[in-house]
Amino acid sequence: MTRTAIPLAARARALAPGLMLAVTVAMAAQFLSGHYGVPVMLMAILLGMPLHFLAEDDRAGPGIDFAARTLLRAGVALLGLRVSLDMVAAIGWPFVALVAGSVAAVILGSVALARRLGQDRAFGLLTGGSVAICGASAAMAIASVLPARDSAERDLSFTVITVTVMSTFAMIVYPMLAAGLGLDQHQTGLFLGATIHDVAQVVGAGYSVSEETGDIATVVKLIRVTLLAPVVLIAALVLRRAAPAGAARPPLLPGFVLVFLVLAAANSAHLVPLPVTDAASTLSRALLVAAVAAVGMKTALARMAQVGAAAIAMLLVQTAALATLIAVPLMLGLV
């Protein structure tokens, strides 16, 4: 056995218990989601939280930490194969510009609002990004470049749980809201894809209206997913400049963001066969569910109550603001 193989084997043995726990919780969440229709991300984090004591165990802790960080980044990177420039052309640049502007407005507004509600700017960026882009996946990706904080796991778990619940509520209510606003099936697809937080709920809401609406909503949602890479990159650059002298800084370009961009470019150039993109999509979701389960295990239930009602109000305001920014131009026929 080579010298390199020995440390790798030792590393694998150290990570195996925690990784197996995260994967087991993820599989249980997937089973419950498939049989009872509850969001898989919500189930993963709720099942993981009662197992917090395992994250503090020396045997399981390293693997749980690895799942919460490395599996997360791998899952986000693989999302690049789900997006392409063809999607942008299909929707039209004016509406894509509206979506991008709305995402920027919600995130910047959230950072400003956070201080008024007794939260730090990192919390505003975390929640604003999760609402504006793609729910739990965006929250996990943004959290990976935020500076170390005592409340990091608590804030992330709170955001994942709250934004998933709101996304499920939106899946039920937004199709009725679109009908009440007089939007046609095409406009309804644009609205649902640009406002509902998580991909799964966008698909559920869109196809509950019609096949055309579902197709449009899914494409718009994936365009929002594309915005995850530049948002994380810009956040990393801003946080890097704001870091105190001598403090650890985020990387100039996070590796998983670079991989995301490369895969998206390859998919846009039609270099990746469909079976590969389908497999990557399935693997990406599995990795993200395992990562969310690990984050749940790293979260102390007692600390969740410390977030406060103001934080919930903040996510409600963010959600309402995004819906308004998209609905008004559609109603006025501006896009």
Short mmCIF file of C-alpha atoms in Angstrom, two decimals:
data_model
loop_
_atom_site.label_atom_id
_atom_site.label_comp_id
_atom_site.label_asym_id
_atom_site.label_seq_id
_atom_site.Cartn_x
_atom_site.Cartn_y
_atom_site.Cartn_z
CA MET A 1 0.00 0.00 0.00
CA THR A 2 1.36 3.45 -0.96
CA ARG A 3 1.96 6.26 1.51
CA THR A 4 -0.88 8.28 -0.03
CA ALA A 5 -3.36 5.42 0.29
CA ILE A 6 -2.80 5.09 4.05
CA PRO A 7 -3.92 8.65 4.97
CA LEU A 8 -6.84 8.39 2.54
CA ALA A 9 -7.97 5.14 4.12
CA ALA A 10 -7.68 6.64 7.59
CA ARG A 11 -9.64 9.69 6.45
CA ALA A 12 -12.36 7.49 4.98
CA ARG A 13 -12.66 5.51 8.21
CA ALA A 14 -12.95 8.75 10.20
CA LEU A 15 -15.70 10.12 7.94
CA ALA A 16 -17.66 6.90 7.40
CA PRO A 17 -19.84 6.88 10.58
CA GLY A 18 -21.09 10.44 10.18
CA LEU A 19 -21.57 10.11 6.44
CA MET A 20 -23.57 6.93 6.89
CA LEU A 21 -25.80 8.69 9.42
CA ALA A 22 -26.43 11.62 7.07
CA VAL A 23 -27.22 9.28 4.18
CA THR A 24 -29.53 7.17 6.36
CA VAL A 25 -31.48 10.24 7.50
CA ALA A 26 -31.66 11.43 3.88
CA MET A 27 -33.04 8.07 2.76
CA ALA A 28 -35.65 8.15 5.51
CA ALA A 29 -36.64 11.67 4.46
CA GLN A 30 -36.93 10.58 0.83
CA PHE A 31 -39.11 7.63 1.83
CA LEU A 32 -41.47 9.82 3.87
CA SER A 33 -41.58 12.43 1.12
CA GLY A 34 -42.42 9.84 -1.51
CA HIS A 35 -45.17 8.21 0.55
CA TYR A 36 -46.76 11.23 2.25
CA GLY A 37 -46.02 14.10 -0.13
CA VAL A 38 -44.13 16.27 2.36
CA PRO A 39 -41.12 18.29 1.06
CA VAL A 40 -38.01 16.13 1.25
CA MET A 41 -35.74 18.99 2.39
CA LEU A 42 -38.08 19.79 5.27
CA MET A 43 -38.23 16.15 6.32
CA ALA A 44 -34.42 15.81 6.13
CA ILE A 45 -33.74 18.70 8.46
CA LEU A 46 -36.55 17.81 10.88
CA LEU A 47 -35.37 14.20 11.13
CA GLY A 48 -31.80 15.34 11.62
CA MET A 49 -32.36 17.88 14.40
CA PRO A 50 -33.25 15.36 17.17
CA LEU A 51 -29.93 13.64 16.40
CA HIS A 52 -27.87 16.69 17.34
CA PHE A 53 -26.07 14.74 20.04
CA LEU A 54 -24.43 12.62 17.35
CA ALA A 55 -22.80 15.68 15.77
CA GLU A 56 -21.00 16.28 19.07
CA ASP A 57 -19.68 12.70 19.16
CA ASP A 58 -16.03 12.37 18.16
CA ARG A 59 -16.79 9.35 16.00
CA ALA A 60 -19.70 10.77 14.01
CA GLY A 61 -18.87 14.49 14.09
CA PRO A 62 -16.22 14.59 11.30
CA GLY A 63 -18.46 12.77 8.81
CA ILE A 64 -21.45 14.97 9.63
CA ASP A 65 -19.32 18.09 9.13
CA PHE A 66 -18.09 16.68 5.81
CA ALA A 67 -21.65 16.01 4.65
CA ALA A 68 -22.84 19.48 5.66
CA ARG A 69 -20.07 21.22 3.68
CA THR A 70 -18.52 19.04 0.99
CA LEU A 71 -21.63 17.15 -0.11
CA LEU A 72 -23.48 20.47 -0.21
CA ARG A 73 -20.93 22.05 -2.51
CA ALA A 74 -20.84 19.02 -4.79
CA GLY A 75 -24.64 19.05 -5.04
CA VAL A 76 -24.76 22.77 -5.89
CA ALA A 77 -21.99 22.38 -8.47
CA LEU A 78 -23.94 19.66 -10.28
CA LEU A 79 -26.92 22.00 -10.57
CA GLY A 80 -24.96 23.62 -13.39
CA LEU A 81 -26.00 20.80 -15.70
CA ARG A 82 -29.66 21.74 -15.24
CA VAL A 83 -29.35 25.20 -16.80
CA SER A 84 -28.42 26.57 -20.22
CA LEU A 85 -28.66 29.67 -22.37
CA ASP A 86 -31.40 27.99 -24.40
CA MET A 87 -33.70 28.45 -21.41
CA VAL A 88 -33.06 32.19 -21.42
CA ALA A 89 -33.84 32.45 -25.12
CA ALA A 90 -37.08 30.50 -24.65
CA ILE A 91 -38.39 32.89 -21.99
CA GLY A 92 -37.12 36.16 -23.45
CA TRP A 93 -34.52 38.60 -22.22
CA PRO A 94 -36.98 41.24 -20.87
CA PHE A 95 -38.51 38.82 -18.38
CA VAL A 96 -35.09 37.37 -17.51
CA ALA A 97 -33.95 40.93 -16.75
CA LEU A 98 -37.01 41.41 -14.53
CA VAL A 99 -36.19 38.20 -12.65
CA ALA A 100 -32.55 39.21 -12.18
CA GLY A 101 -33.53 42.69 -11.02
CA SER A 102 -36.09 41.27 -8.57
CA VAL A 103 -33.52 38.84 -7.14
CA ALA A 104 -31.04 41.69 -6.62
CA ALA A 105 -33.69 43.92 -5.07
CA VAL A 106 -34.87 41.28 -2.60
CA ILE A 107 -31.33 40.40 -1.52
CA LEU A 108 -30.16 44.01 -1.11
CA GLY A 109 -33.40 44.95 0.63
CA SER A 110 -33.03 41.98 2.98
CA VAL A 111 -29.50 42.99 3.97
CA ALA A 112 -30.76 46.50 4.76
CA LEU A 113 -33.86 45.23 6.60
CA ALA A 114 -31.92 42.76 8.74
CA ARG A 115 -30.27 45.46 10.84
CA ARG A 116 -33.64 47.08 11.58
CA LEU A 117 -35.02 43.77 12.83
CA GLY A 118 -32.10 43.03 15.15
CA GLN A 119 -30.31 40.58 12.81
CA ASP A 120 -26.88 40.82 11.23
CA ARG A 121 -26.26 41.38 7.53
CA ALA A 122 -25.21 37.78 7.04
CA PHE A 123 -28.69 36.68 8.13
CA GLY A 124 -30.22 39.13 5.65
CA LEU A 125 -28.08 37.75 2.83
CA LEU A 126 -28.89 34.17 3.82
CA THR A 127 -32.66 34.60 3.97
CA GLY A 128 -32.86 37.01 1.05
CA GLY A 129 -30.90 34.67 -1.19
CA SER A 130 -32.99 31.65 -0.21
CA VAL A 131 -36.27 33.46 -0.98
CA ALA A 132 -35.06 35.15 -4.16
CA ILE A 133 -33.20 32.24 -5.81
CA CYS A 134 -33.99 28.63 -4.97
CA GLY A 135 -34.98 28.07 -1.37
CA ALA A 136 -33.03 25.55 0.68
CA SER A 137 -30.36 24.96 -1.99
CA ALA A 138 -29.54 28.67 -2.17
CA ALA A 139 -29.47 28.95 1.62
CA MET A 140 -26.99 26.08 1.84
CA ALA A 141 -24.75 27.52 -0.89
CA ILE A 142 -24.74 31.05 0.53
CA ALA A 143 -24.08 29.75 4.05
CA SER A 144 -20.91 28.06 2.79
CA VAL A 145 -19.26 31.41 2.05
CA LEU A 146 -20.49 33.35 5.08
CA PRO A 147 -17.97 34.11 7.84
CA ALA A 148 -17.91 31.78 10.84
CA ARG A 149 -20.55 32.77 13.43
CA ASP A 150 -21.86 31.16 16.61
CA SER A 151 -25.39 31.21 15.19
CA ALA A 152 -24.48 29.83 11.74
CA GLU A 153 -26.13 26.39 12.04
CA ARG A 154 -29.14 27.79 13.88
CA ASP A 155 -29.74 30.47 11.26
CA LEU A 156 -29.31 28.03 8.39
CA SER A 157 -31.70 25.47 9.88
CA PHE A 158 -34.26 28.18 10.61
CA THR A 159 -34.01 29.46 7.04
CA VAL A 160 -34.32 26.02 5.45
CA ILE A 161 -37.35 25.10 7.56
CA THR A 162 -39.15 28.42 7.17
CA VAL A 163 -38.52 28.89 3.47
CA THR A 164 -39.60 25.31 2.73
CA VAL A 165 -42.86 25.77 4.64
CA MET A 166 -43.50 29.05 2.82
CA SER A 167 -42.70 27.41 -0.51
CA THR A 168 -45.23 24.67 0.17
CA PHE A 169 -47.84 27.28 1.11
CA ALA A 170 -47.07 29.21 -2.09
CA MET A 171 -47.44 26.03 -4.16
CA ILE A 172 -51.06 25.83 -3.01
CA VAL A 173 -52.01 29.51 -2.93
CA TYR A 174 -50.11 31.10 -5.85
CA PRO A 175 -52.02 29.34 -8.67
CA MET A 176 -55.26 30.67 -7.17
CA LEU A 177 -53.65 34.11 -6.75
CA ALA A 178 -52.57 34.13 -10.40
CA ALA A 179 -56.11 33.27 -11.50
CA GLY A 180 -57.47 36.04 -9.29
CA LEU A 181 -55.07 38.53 -10.87
CA GLY A 182 -56.33 37.60 -14.33
CA LEU A 183 -53.08 36.06 -15.59
CA ASP A 184 -53.31 33.65 -18.54
CA GLN A 185 -51.60 30.25 -18.52
CA HIS A 186 -48.34 31.60 -19.99
CA GLN A 187 -48.19 34.50 -17.53
CA THR A 188 -49.09 32.17 -14.67
CA GLY A 189 -46.10 29.99 -15.55
CA LEU A 190 -43.83 33.03 -15.53
CA PHE A 191 -45.23 34.15 -12.18
CA LEU A 192 -44.97 30.77 -10.48
CA GLY A 193 -41.45 30.10 -11.72
CA ALA A 194 -40.22 33.52 -10.66
CA THR A 195 -41.73 33.60 -7.17
CA ILE A 196 -42.03 30.16 -5.55
CA HIS A 197 -38.94 29.29 -3.53
CA ASP A 198 -38.07 25.62 -4.20
CA VAL A 199 -37.89 23.78 -7.53
CA ALA A 200 -40.13 20.89 -6.46
CA GLN A 201 -42.93 23.24 -5.38
CA VAL A 202 -42.64 25.21 -8.62
CA VAL A 203 -43.14 21.99 -10.58
CA GLY A 204 -46.08 21.01 -8.40
CA ALA A 205 -47.79 24.39 -8.72
CA GLY A 206 -47.15 24.78 -12.45
CA TYR A 207 -48.44 21.40 -13.57
CA SER A 208 -51.47 21.73 -11.31
CA VAL A 209 -52.61 24.50 -13.68
CA SER A 210 -51.67 22.99 -17.07
CA GLU A 211 -48.81 21.32 -18.91
CA GLU A 212 -47.91 24.60 -20.64
CA THR A 213 -47.84 26.44 -17.33
CA GLY A 214 -45.73 23.72 -15.73
CA ASP A 215 -43.16 23.75 -18.55
CA ILE A 216 -42.79 27.53 -18.44
CA ALA A 217 -42.64 27.66 -14.65
CA THR A 218 -39.90 25.02 -14.54
CA VAL A 219 -37.75 26.83 -17.11
CA VAL A 220 -38.10 30.16 -15.29
CA LYS A 221 -37.21 28.50 -12.01
CA LEU A 222 -34.06 26.99 -13.48
CA ILE A 223 -33.08 30.44 -14.76
CA ARG A 224 -33.32 31.62 -11.15
CA VAL A 225 -31.09 28.70 -10.16
CA THR A 226 -28.52 30.01 -12.66
CA LEU A 227 -28.35 33.25 -10.66
CA LEU A 228 -27.07 31.30 -7.65
CA ALA A 229 -23.52 31.25 -9.03
CA PRO A 230 -23.08 35.02 -9.53
CA VAL A 231 -24.79 35.79 -6.22
CA VAL A 232 -22.46 33.46 -4.30
CA LEU A 233 -19.46 34.84 -6.21
CA ILE A 234 -20.38 38.47 -5.48
CA ALA A 235 -21.08 37.62 -1.83
CA ALA A 236 -17.68 35.94 -1.51
CA LEU A 237 -15.94 38.98 -3.04
CA VAL A 238 -17.77 41.44 -0.76
CA LEU A 239 -17.14 39.35 2.35
CA ARG A 240 -13.50 38.97 1.36
CA ARG A 241 -13.03 42.73 1.18
CA ALA A 242 -14.94 43.32 4.41
CA ALA A 243 -12.98 40.72 6.41
CA PRO A 244 -10.79 42.26 9.16
CA ALA A 245 -7.05 42.20 8.62
CA GLY A 246 -5.59 38.85 9.60
CA ALA A 247 -8.97 37.09 9.58
CA ALA A 248 -9.67 34.09 7.38
CA ARG A 249 -11.17 35.19 4.05
CA PRO A 250 -13.49 33.32 1.69
CA PRO A 251 -11.77 32.15 -1.52
CA LEU A 252 -11.77 34.64 -4.40
CA LEU A 253 -13.79 32.18 -6.50
CA PRO A 254 -15.31 29.27 -4.57
CA GLY A 255 -14.45 26.03 -6.33
CA PHE A 256 -18.02 24.75 -6.46
CA VAL A 257 -19.14 27.99 -8.14
CA LEU A 258 -16.45 27.57 -10.78
CA VAL A 259 -17.58 23.99 -11.43
CA PHE A 260 -21.20 25.17 -11.62
CA LEU A 261 -20.29 27.74 -14.28
CA VAL A 262 -18.19 25.26 -16.29
CA LEU A 263 -20.97 22.66 -16.28
CA ALA A 264 -23.57 25.27 -17.23
CA ALA A 265 -21.37 26.40 -20.14
CA ALA A 266 -20.91 22.79 -21.27
CA ASN A 267 -24.65 22.19 -21.11
CA SER A 268 -25.32 25.40 -23.04
CA ALA A 269 -22.94 24.21 -25.75
CA HIS A 270 -24.81 20.87 -25.90
CA LEU A 271 -21.67 18.94 -24.97
CA VAL A 272 -23.38 16.84 -22.29
CA PRO A 273 -25.72 14.01 -23.32
CA LEU A 274 -29.20 13.94 -21.83
CA PRO A 275 -28.68 10.70 -19.81
CA VAL A 276 -25.71 12.36 -18.10
CA THR A 277 -27.66 15.49 -17.19
CA ASP A 278 -30.53 13.38 -15.87
CA ALA A 279 -28.16 11.31 -13.72
CA ALA A 280 -26.40 14.45 -12.49
CA SER A 281 -29.74 16.00 -11.54
CA THR A 282 -30.66 12.93 -9.48
CA LEU A 283 -27.22 12.81 -7.83
CA SER A 284 -27.32 16.55 -7.09
CA ARG A 285 -30.63 16.26 -5.29
CA ALA A 286 -29.44 13.23 -3.28
CA LEU A 287 -26.29 15.08 -2.20
CA LEU A 288 -28.27 18.16 -1.18
CA VAL A 289 -30.74 16.11 0.87
CA ALA A 290 -27.87 14.39 2.69
CA ALA A 291 -26.24 17.78 3.31
CA VAL A 292 -29.49 19.21 4.71
CA ALA A 293 -29.83 16.17 6.99
CA ALA A 294 -26.31 16.83 8.28
CA VAL A 295 -27.10 20.48 8.90
CA GLY A 296 -30.14 19.36 10.89
CA MET A 297 -27.92 17.12 13.02
CA LYS A 298 -25.60 20.06 13.68
CA THR A 299 -28.48 22.24 14.91
CA ALA A 300 -29.47 22.40 18.56
CA LEU A 301 -33.27 22.46 18.91
CA ALA A 302 -33.07 24.72 21.96
CA ARG A 303 -31.33 27.43 19.95
CA MET A 304 -34.00 27.59 17.25
CA ALA A 305 -36.31 29.54 19.56
CA GLN A 306 -33.67 32.26 19.86
CA VAL A 307 -34.22 33.40 16.27
CA GLY A 308 -37.43 35.22 17.20
CA ALA A 309 -40.66 36.29 15.54
CA ALA A 310 -38.97 39.21 13.77
CA ALA A 311 -37.00 36.75 11.65
CA ILE A 312 -40.20 35.01 10.52
CA ALA A 313 -41.71 38.40 9.69
CA MET A 314 -38.61 39.14 7.65
CA LEU A 315 -39.07 36.08 5.44
CA LEU A 316 -42.76 36.91 5.00
CA VAL A 317 -41.84 40.42 3.83
CA GLN A 318 -39.21 39.03 1.45
CA THR A 319 -41.70 36.57 -0.03
CA ALA A 320 -44.39 39.22 -0.47
CA ALA A 321 -41.90 41.65 -2.01
CA LEU A 322 -40.73 39.13 -4.60
CA ALA A 323 -44.31 38.23 -5.56
CA THR A 324 -45.18 41.92 -5.96
CA LEU A 325 -42.10 42.73 -8.05
CA ILE A 326 -43.04 39.98 -10.52
CA ALA A 327 -46.84 40.23 -10.51
CA VAL A 328 -47.18 43.99 -11.13
CA PRO A 329 -45.22 44.08 -14.42
CA LEU A 330 -47.08 40.98 -15.64
CA MET A 331 -50.44 42.54 -14.84
CA LEU A 332 -49.45 45.78 -16.60
CA GLY A 333 -48.19 43.92 -19.66
CA LEU A 334 -44.69 45.34 -19.34
CA VAL A 335 -42.97 41.97 -20.00
#
